[in-house]
């Protein structure tokens, strides 16, 4: 199974606000990514990620997805500019990194594990436009989910720009 990731909304969702959530630092993106992931998890969102020989990596939304979300702006920018970039999925039990090396219309993805799990294959070649579209869709889906569960955070940068 090639590398993929996506956020899925719950089948039934109550629209609510998170007025009781205190936003401690609206300028700290890592904090906002962790808070957003927690709110999406509470609302029943699911995150699917896999590749490098394993269809599903069994990520949770609240913490594991937040590690990717923290680095999403940099990887999207790197892919657009055609420069090498990396995502460090550092959460305990996951502990793997993916390097994206764009070259023209393609991008080589290399996965390195820091656990007993072994990527097989450890390198995948993808159409660059498809990888960019996958991450753009993830950003839009996160923004849409936040708009539904916590408009206060959805209105902050960069989430408001992802819609």
JSON list of C-alpha atoms in Angstrom, two decimals:
[
{"chain": "A", "resi": 1, "resn": "UNK", "atom": "CA", "xyz": [0.00, 0.00, 0.00]},
{"chain": "A", "resi": 2, "resn": "UNK", "atom": "CA", "xyz": [1.52, 3.36, -1.00]},
{"chain": "A", "resi": 3, "resn": "UNK", "atom": "CA", "xyz": [1.82, 6.22, 1.47]},
{"chain": "A", "resi": 4, "resn": "UNK", "atom": "CA", "xyz": [-1.48, 7.92, 2.23]},
{"chain": "A", "resi": 5, "resn": "UNK", "atom": "CA", "xyz": [-3.16, 9.95, 4.95]},
{"chain": "A", "resi": 6, "resn": "UNK", "atom": "CA", "xyz": [-6.65, 11.35, 5.44]},
{"chain": "A", "resi": 7, "resn": "UNK", "atom": "CA", "xyz": [-8.96, 12.73, 8.11]},
{"chain": "A", "resi": 8, "resn": "UNK", "atom": "CA", "xyz": [-12.54, 11.41, 8.20]},
{"chain": "A", "resi": 9, "resn": "UNK", "atom": "CA", "xyz": [-15.49, 13.09, 9.86]},
{"chain": "A", "resi": 10, "resn": "UNK", "atom": "CA", "xyz": [-17.78, 11.05, 12.09]},
{"chain": "A", "resi": 11, "resn": "UNK", "atom": "CA", "xyz": [-21.03, 9.85, 10.51]},
{"chain": "A", "resi": 12, "resn": "UNK", "atom": "CA", "xyz": [-23.14, 11.78, 13.01]},
{"chain": "A", "resi": 13, "resn": "UNK", "atom": "CA", "xyz": [-21.79, 14.90, 14.57]},
{"chain": "A", "resi": 14, "resn": "UNK", "atom": "CA", "xyz": [-23.31, 17.43, 16.91]},
{"chain": "A", "resi": 15, "resn": "UNK", "atom": "CA", "xyz": [-22.37, 20.98, 15.99]},
{"chain": "A", "resi": 16, "resn": "UNK", "atom": "CA", "xyz": [-20.98, 22.62, 19.08]},
{"chain": "A", "resi": 17, "resn": "UNK", "atom": "CA", "xyz": [-18.65, 25.34, 20.14]},
{"chain": "A", "resi": 18, "resn": "UNK", "atom": "CA", "xyz": [-15.70, 25.06, 22.42]},
{"chain": "A", "resi": 19, "resn": "UNK", "atom": "CA", "xyz": [-16.26, 28.26, 24.32]},
{"chain": "A", "resi": 20, "resn": "UNK", "atom": "CA", "xyz": [-15.07, 26.45, 27.45]},
{"chain": "A", "resi": 21, "resn": "UNK", "atom": "CA", "xyz": [-11.65, 25.80, 25.87]},
{"chain": "A", "resi": 22, "resn": "UNK", "atom": "CA", "xyz": [-9.17, 28.43, 26.92]},
{"chain": "A", "resi": 23, "resn": "UNK", "atom": "CA", "xyz": [-6.77, 29.24, 24.11]},
{"chain": "A", "resi": 24, "resn": "UNK", "atom": "CA", "xyz": [-3.56, 29.83, 26.01]},
{"chain": "A", "resi": 25, "resn": "UNK", "atom": "CA", "xyz": [-1.34, 31.00, 23.15]},
{"chain": "A", "resi": 26, "resn": "UNK", "atom": "CA", "xyz": [-3.01, 31.73, 19.81]},
{"chain": "A", "resi": 27, "resn": "UNK", "atom": "CA", "xyz": [0.41, 32.35, 18.21]},
{"chain": "A", "resi": 28, "resn": "UNK", "atom": "CA", "xyz": [1.93, 28.97, 19.19]},
{"chain": "A", "resi": 29, "resn": "UNK", "atom": "CA", "xyz": [1.16, 26.71, 16.24]},
{"chain": "A", "resi": 30, "resn": "UNK", "atom": "CA", "xyz": [2.40, 23.49, 17.89]},
{"chain": "A", "resi": 31, "resn": "UNK", "atom": "CA", "xyz": [0.09, 24.13, 20.85]},
{"chain": "A", "resi": 32, "resn": "UNK", "atom": "CA", "xyz": [-2.82, 24.89, 18.48]},
{"chain": "A", "resi": 33, "resn": "UNK", "atom": "CA", "xyz": [-2.15, 21.72, 16.45]},
{"chain": "A", "resi": 34, "resn": "UNK", "atom": "CA", "xyz": [-2.24, 19.60, 19.63]},
{"chain": "A", "resi": 35, "resn": "UNK", "atom": "CA", "xyz": [-5.39, 21.35, 20.87]},
{"chain": "A", "resi": 36, "resn": "UNK", "atom": "CA", "xyz": [-7.09, 21.03, 17.48]},
{"chain": "A", "resi": 37, "resn": "UNK", "atom": "CA", "xyz": [-6.24, 17.32, 17.26]},
{"chain": "A", "resi": 38, "resn": "UNK", "atom": "CA", "xyz": [-7.67, 16.73, 20.73]},
{"chain": "A", "resi": 39, "resn": "UNK", "atom": "CA", "xyz": [-10.91, 18.50, 19.86]},
{"chain": "A", "resi": 40, "resn": "UNK", "atom": "CA", "xyz": [-11.28, 16.57, 16.60]},
{"chain": "A", "resi": 41, "resn": "UNK", "atom": "CA", "xyz": [-10.67, 13.30, 18.47]},
{"chain": "A", "resi": 42, "resn": "UNK", "atom": "CA", "xyz": [-13.35, 14.19, 21.06]},
{"chain": "A", "resi": 43, "resn": "UNK", "atom": "CA", "xyz": [-15.79, 14.85, 18.22]},
{"chain": "A", "resi": 44, "resn": "UNK", "atom": "CA", "xyz": [-15.18, 11.40, 16.75]},
{"chain": "A", "resi": 45, "resn": "UNK", "atom": "CA", "xyz": [-12.92, 12.18, 13.80]},
{"chain": "A", "resi": 46, "resn": "UNK", "atom": "CA", "xyz": [-10.70, 9.37, 12.51]},
{"chain": "A", "resi": 47, "resn": "UNK", "atom": "CA", "xyz": [-7.24, 9.59, 10.95]},
{"chain": "A", "resi": 48, "resn": "UNK", "atom": "CA", "xyz": [-5.95, 7.06, 8.47]},
{"chain": "A", "resi": 49, "resn": "UNK", "atom": "CA", "xyz": [-2.27, 6.87, 7.56]},
{"chain": "A", "resi": 50, "resn": "UNK", "atom": "CA", "xyz": [-0.18, 4.10, 6.10]},
{"chain": "A", "resi": 51, "resn": "UNK", "atom": "CA", "xyz": [2.25, 3.08, 3.42]},
{"chain": "A", "resi": 52, "resn": "UNK", "atom": "CA", "xyz": [5.65, 1.53, 2.98]},
{"chain": "A", "resi": 53, "resn": "UNK", "atom": "CA", "xyz": [4.15, -1.95, 3.04]},
{"chain": "A", "resi": 54, "resn": "UNK", "atom": "CA", "xyz": [1.64, -1.43, 5.84]},
{"chain": "A", "resi": 55, "resn": "UNK", "atom": "CA", "xyz": [-1.89, -0.34, 4.96]},
{"chain": "A", "resi": 56, "resn": "UNK", "atom": "CA", "xyz": [-2.79, 1.20, 8.34]},
{"chain": "A", "resi": 57, "resn": "UNK", "atom": "CA", "xyz": [-0.35, 2.57, 10.91]},
{"chain": "A", "resi": 58, "resn": "UNK", "atom": "CA", "xyz": [-2.99, 2.74, 13.65]},
{"chain": "A", "resi": 59, "resn": "UNK", "atom": "CA", "xyz": [-2.64, 6.44, 14.51]},
{"chain": "A", "resi": 60, "resn": "UNK", "atom": "CA", "xyz": [-4.92, 8.12, 16.98]},
{"chain": "A", "resi": 61, "resn": "UNK", "atom": "CA", "xyz": [-6.24, 11.58, 16.22]},
{"chain": "A", "resi": 62, "resn": "UNK", "atom": "CA", "xyz": [-5.55, 13.25, 19.57]},
{"chain": "A", "resi": 63, "resn": "UNK", "atom": "CA", "xyz": [-1.79, 12.76, 19.70]},
{"chain": "A", "resi": 64, "resn": "UNK", "atom": "CA", "xyz": [-0.33, 10.82, 16.77]},
{"chain": "A", "resi": 65, "resn": "UNK", "atom": "CA", "xyz": [-2.04, 12.97, 14.14]},
{"chain": "A", "resi": 66, "resn": "UNK", "atom": "CA", "xyz": [-0.94, 16.13, 15.94]},
{"chain": "A", "resi": 67, "resn": "UNK", "atom": "CA", "xyz": [2.71, 15.21, 15.27]},
{"chain": "A", "resi": 68, "resn": "UNK", "atom": "CA", "xyz": [2.01, 15.33, 11.54]},
{"chain": "A", "resi": 69, "resn": "UNK", "atom": "CA", "xyz": [-0.22, 18.38, 11.85]},
{"chain": "A", "resi": 70, "resn": "UNK", "atom": "CA", "xyz": [2.56, 20.29, 13.63]},
{"chain": "A", "resi": 71, "resn": "UNK", "atom": "CA", "xyz": [4.76, 19.85, 10.55]},
{"chain": "A", "resi": 72, "resn": "UNK", "atom": "CA", "xyz": [2.10, 20.15, 7.85]},
{"chain": "A", "resi": 73, "resn": "UNK", "atom": "CA", "xyz": [2.80, 23.80, 6.91]},
{"chain": "A", "resi": 74, "resn": "UNK", "atom": "CA", "xyz": [6.51, 23.10, 6.35]},
{"chain": "A", "resi": 75, "resn": "UNK", "atom": "CA", "xyz": [5.98, 19.96, 4.28]},
{"chain": "A", "resi": 76, "resn": "UNK", "atom": "CA", "xyz": [3.33, 21.64, 2.11]},
{"chain": "A", "resi": 77, "resn": "UNK", "atom": "CA", "xyz": [5.66, 24.59, 1.54]},
{"chain": "A", "resi": 78, "resn": "UNK", "atom": "CA", "xyz": [8.64, 22.33, 0.80]},
{"chain": "A", "resi": 79, "resn": "UNK", "atom": "CA", "xyz": [6.71, 20.30, -1.74]},
{"chain": "A", "resi": 80, "resn": "UNK", "atom": "CA", "xyz": [5.41, 23.45, -3.47]},
{"chain": "A", "resi": 81, "resn": "UNK", "atom": "CA", "xyz": [8.91, 24.92, -3.66]},
{"chain": "A", "resi": 82, "resn": "UNK", "atom": "CA", "xyz": [10.41, 21.60, -4.78]},
{"chain": "A", "resi": 83, "resn": "UNK", "atom": "CA", "xyz": [12.82, 21.31, -1.87]},
{"chain": "A", "resi": 84, "resn": "UNK", "atom": "CA", "xyz": [13.49, 18.31, 0.36]},
{"chain": "A", "resi": 85, "resn": "UNK", "atom": "CA", "xyz": [11.44, 18.26, 3.53]},
{"chain": "A", "resi": 86, "resn": "UNK", "atom": "CA", "xyz": [10.71, 15.83, 6.32]},
{"chain": "A", "resi": 87, "resn": "UNK", "atom": "CA", "xyz": [8.00, 14.77, 8.73]},
{"chain": "A", "resi": 88, "resn": "UNK", "atom": "CA", "xyz": [9.13, 13.32, 12.06]},
{"chain": "A", "resi": 89, "resn": "UNK", "atom": "CA", "xyz": [6.32, 11.16, 13.44]},
{"chain": "A", "resi": 90, "resn": "UNK", "atom": "CA", "xyz": [7.86, 11.05, 16.88]},
{"chain": "A", "resi": 91, "resn": "UNK", "atom": "CA", "xyz": [5.02, 9.77, 19.04]},
{"chain": "A", "resi": 92, "resn": "UNK", "atom": "CA", "xyz": [5.89, 6.74, 21.18]},
{"chain": "A", "resi": 93, "resn": "UNK", "atom": "CA", "xyz": [5.22, 3.50, 19.37]},
{"chain": "A", "resi": 94, "resn": "UNK", "atom": "CA", "xyz": [5.11, 5.20, 15.95]},
{"chain": "A", "resi": 95, "resn": "UNK", "atom": "CA", "xyz": [8.60, 6.70, 15.85]},
{"chain": "A", "resi": 96, "resn": "UNK", "atom": "CA", "xyz": [9.29, 7.01, 12.15]},
{"chain": "A", "resi": 97, "resn": "UNK", "atom": "CA", "xyz": [10.31, 9.74, 9.77]},
{"chain": "A", "resi": 98, "resn": "UNK", "atom": "CA", "xyz": [9.43, 10.38, 6.15]},
{"chain": "A", "resi": 99, "resn": "UNK", "atom": "CA", "xyz": [11.67, 12.40, 3.86]},
{"chain": "A", "resi": 100, "resn": "UNK", "atom": "CA", "xyz": [10.14, 13.95, 0.74]},
{"chain": "A", "resi": 101, "resn": "UNK", "atom": "CA", "xyz": [12.63, 14.60, -2.09]},
{"chain": "A", "resi": 102, "resn": "UNK", "atom": "CA", "xyz": [10.89, 16.36, -5.00]},
{"chain": "A", "resi": 103, "resn": "UNK", "atom": "CA", "xyz": [12.38, 16.08, -8.47]},
{"chain": "A", "resi": 104, "resn": "UNK", "atom": "CA", "xyz": [10.35, 17.60, -11.28]},
{"chain": "A", "resi": 105, "resn": "UNK", "atom": "CA", "xyz": [6.87, 16.07, -11.38]},
{"chain": "A", "resi": 106, "resn": "UNK", "atom": "CA", "xyz": [7.71, 13.27, -8.93]},
{"chain": "A", "resi": 107, "resn": "UNK", "atom": "CA", "xyz": [8.65, 13.03, -5.28]},
{"chain": "A", "resi": 108, "resn": "UNK", "atom": "CA", "xyz": [10.61, 10.24, -3.63]},
{"chain": "A", "resi": 109, "resn": "UNK", "atom": "CA", "xyz": [9.41, 9.34, -0.15]},
{"chain": "A", "resi": 110, "resn": "UNK", "atom": "CA", "xyz": [11.84, 7.55, 2.14]},
{"chain": "A", "resi": 111, "resn": "UNK", "atom": "CA", "xyz": [10.68, 6.11, 5.46]},
{"chain": "A", "resi": 112, "resn": "UNK", "atom": "CA", "xyz": [12.98, 5.38, 8.38]},
{"chain": "A", "resi": 113, "resn": "UNK", "atom": "CA", "xyz": [11.70, 3.53, 11.44]},
{"chain": "A", "resi": 114, "resn": "UNK", "atom": "CA", "xyz": [13.05, 3.93, 14.95]},
{"chain": "A", "resi": 115, "resn": "UNK", "atom": "CA", "xyz": [11.13, 0.88, 16.23]},
{"chain": "A", "resi": 116, "resn": "UNK", "atom": "CA", "xyz": [11.07, -2.82, 15.36]},
{"chain": "A", "resi": 117, "resn": "UNK", "atom": "CA", "xyz": [8.66, -2.08, 12.49]},
{"chain": "A", "resi": 118, "resn": "UNK", "atom": "CA", "xyz": [10.47, -2.19, 9.16]},
{"chain": "A", "resi": 119, "resn": "UNK", "atom": "CA", "xyz": [9.15, -0.30, 6.12]},
{"chain": "A", "resi": 120, "resn": "UNK", "atom": "CA", "xyz": [8.99, -2.59, 3.09]},
{"chain": "A", "resi": 121, "resn": "UNK", "atom": "CA", "xyz": [9.71, -0.95, 0.75]},
{"chain": "A", "resi": 122, "resn": "UNK", "atom": "CA", "xyz": [11.48, 1.92, 2.50]},
{"chain": "A", "resi": 123, "resn": "UNK", "atom": "CA", "xyz": [11.23, 4.14, -0.59]},
{"chain": "A", "resi": 124, "resn": "UNK", "atom": "CA", "xyz": [8.21, 5.06, -2.70]},
{"chain": "A", "resi": 125, "resn": "UNK", "atom": "CA", "xyz": [7.93, 7.23, -5.81]},
{"chain": "A", "resi": 126, "resn": "UNK", "atom": "CA", "xyz": [4.79, 9.36, -6.17]},
{"chain": "A", "resi": 127, "resn": "UNK", "atom": "CA", "xyz": [3.47, 12.04, -8.48]},
{"chain": "A", "resi": 128, "resn": "UNK", "atom": "CA", "xyz": [4.30, 15.28, -6.73]},
{"chain": "A", "resi": 129, "resn": "UNK", "atom": "CA", "xyz": [0.92, 16.83, -7.58]},
{"chain": "A", "resi": 130, "resn": "UNK", "atom": "CA", "xyz": [-0.87, 13.88, -5.93]},
{"chain": "A", "resi": 131, "resn": "UNK", "atom": "CA", "xyz": [1.14, 14.20, -2.70]},
{"chain": "A", "resi": 132, "resn": "UNK", "atom": "CA", "xyz": [0.55, 17.96, -2.63]},
{"chain": "A", "resi": 133, "resn": "UNK", "atom": "CA", "xyz": [-3.18, 17.37, -3.21]},
{"chain": "A", "resi": 134, "resn": "UNK", "atom": "CA", "xyz": [-3.31, 14.78, -0.39]},
{"chain": "A", "resi": 135, "resn": "UNK", "atom": "CA", "xyz": [-1.76, 17.22, 2.10]},
{"chain": "A", "resi": 136, "resn": "UNK", "atom": "CA", "xyz": [-3.91, 20.11, 0.82]},
{"chain": "A", "resi": 137, "resn": "UNK", "atom": "CA", "xyz": [-7.02, 17.98, 1.35]},
{"chain": "A", "resi": 138, "resn": "UNK", "atom": "CA", "xyz": [-5.84, 17.06, 4.85]},
{"chain": "A", "resi": 139, "resn": "UNK", "atom": "CA", "xyz": [-5.42, 20.76, 5.65]},
{"chain": "A", "resi": 140, "resn": "UNK", "atom": "CA", "xyz": [-8.90, 21.59, 4.28]},
{"chain": "A", "resi": 141, "resn": "UNK", "atom": "CA", "xyz": [-10.48, 18.69, 6.18]},
{"chain": "A", "resi": 142, "resn": "UNK", "atom": "CA", "xyz": [-8.83, 19.75, 9.44]},
{"chain": "A", "resi": 143, "resn": "UNK", "atom": "CA", "xyz": [-10.04, 23.33, 8.90]},
{"chain": "A", "resi": 144, "resn": "UNK", "atom": "CA", "xyz": [-13.58, 22.16, 8.09]},
{"chain": "A", "resi": 145, "resn": "UNK", "atom": "CA", "xyz": [-13.65, 19.89, 11.14]},
{"chain": "A", "resi": 146, "resn": "UNK", "atom": "CA", "xyz": [-12.45, 22.67, 13.39]},
{"chain": "A", "resi": 147, "resn": "UNK", "atom": "CA", "xyz": [-15.01, 25.04, 11.94]},
{"chain": "A", "resi": 148, "resn": "UNK", "atom": "CA", "xyz": [-17.66, 22.57, 13.06]},
{"chain": "A", "resi": 149, "resn": "UNK", "atom": "CA", "xyz": [-16.29, 21.67, 16.51]},
{"chain": "A", "resi": 150, "resn": "UNK", "atom": "CA", "xyz": [-14.44, 24.81, 17.53]},
{"chain": "A", "resi": 151, "resn": "UNK", "atom": "CA", "xyz": [-14.94, 27.95, 15.44]},
{"chain": "A", "resi": 152, "resn": "UNK", "atom": "CA", "xyz": [-12.70, 29.89, 17.84]},
{"chain": "A", "resi": 153, "resn": "UNK", "atom": "CA", "xyz": [-9.65, 27.84, 16.86]},
{"chain": "A", "resi": 154, "resn": "UNK", "atom": "CA", "xyz": [-10.78, 27.48, 13.23]},
{"chain": "A", "resi": 155, "resn": "UNK", "atom": "CA", "xyz": [-10.58, 31.27, 12.97]},
{"chain": "A", "resi": 156, "resn": "UNK", "atom": "CA", "xyz": [-6.90, 31.34, 13.91]},
{"chain": "A", "resi": 157, "resn": "UNK", "atom": "CA", "xyz": [-3.95, 31.14, 11.54]},
{"chain": "A", "resi": 158, "resn": "UNK", "atom": "CA", "xyz": [-3.15, 28.91, 9.73]},
{"chain": "A", "resi": 159, "resn": "UNK", "atom": "CA", "xyz": [-6.47, 27.04, 10.01]},
{"chain": "A", "resi": 160, "resn": "UNK", "atom": "CA", "xyz": [-8.55, 29.90, 8.59]},
{"chain": "A", "resi": 161, "resn": "UNK", "atom": "CA", "xyz": [-6.24, 29.99, 5.56]},
{"chain": "A", "resi": 162, "resn": "UNK", "atom": "CA", "xyz": [-6.65, 26.26, 4.96]},
{"chain": "A", "resi": 163, "resn": "UNK", "atom": "CA", "xyz": [-10.35, 26.55, 4.14]}
]
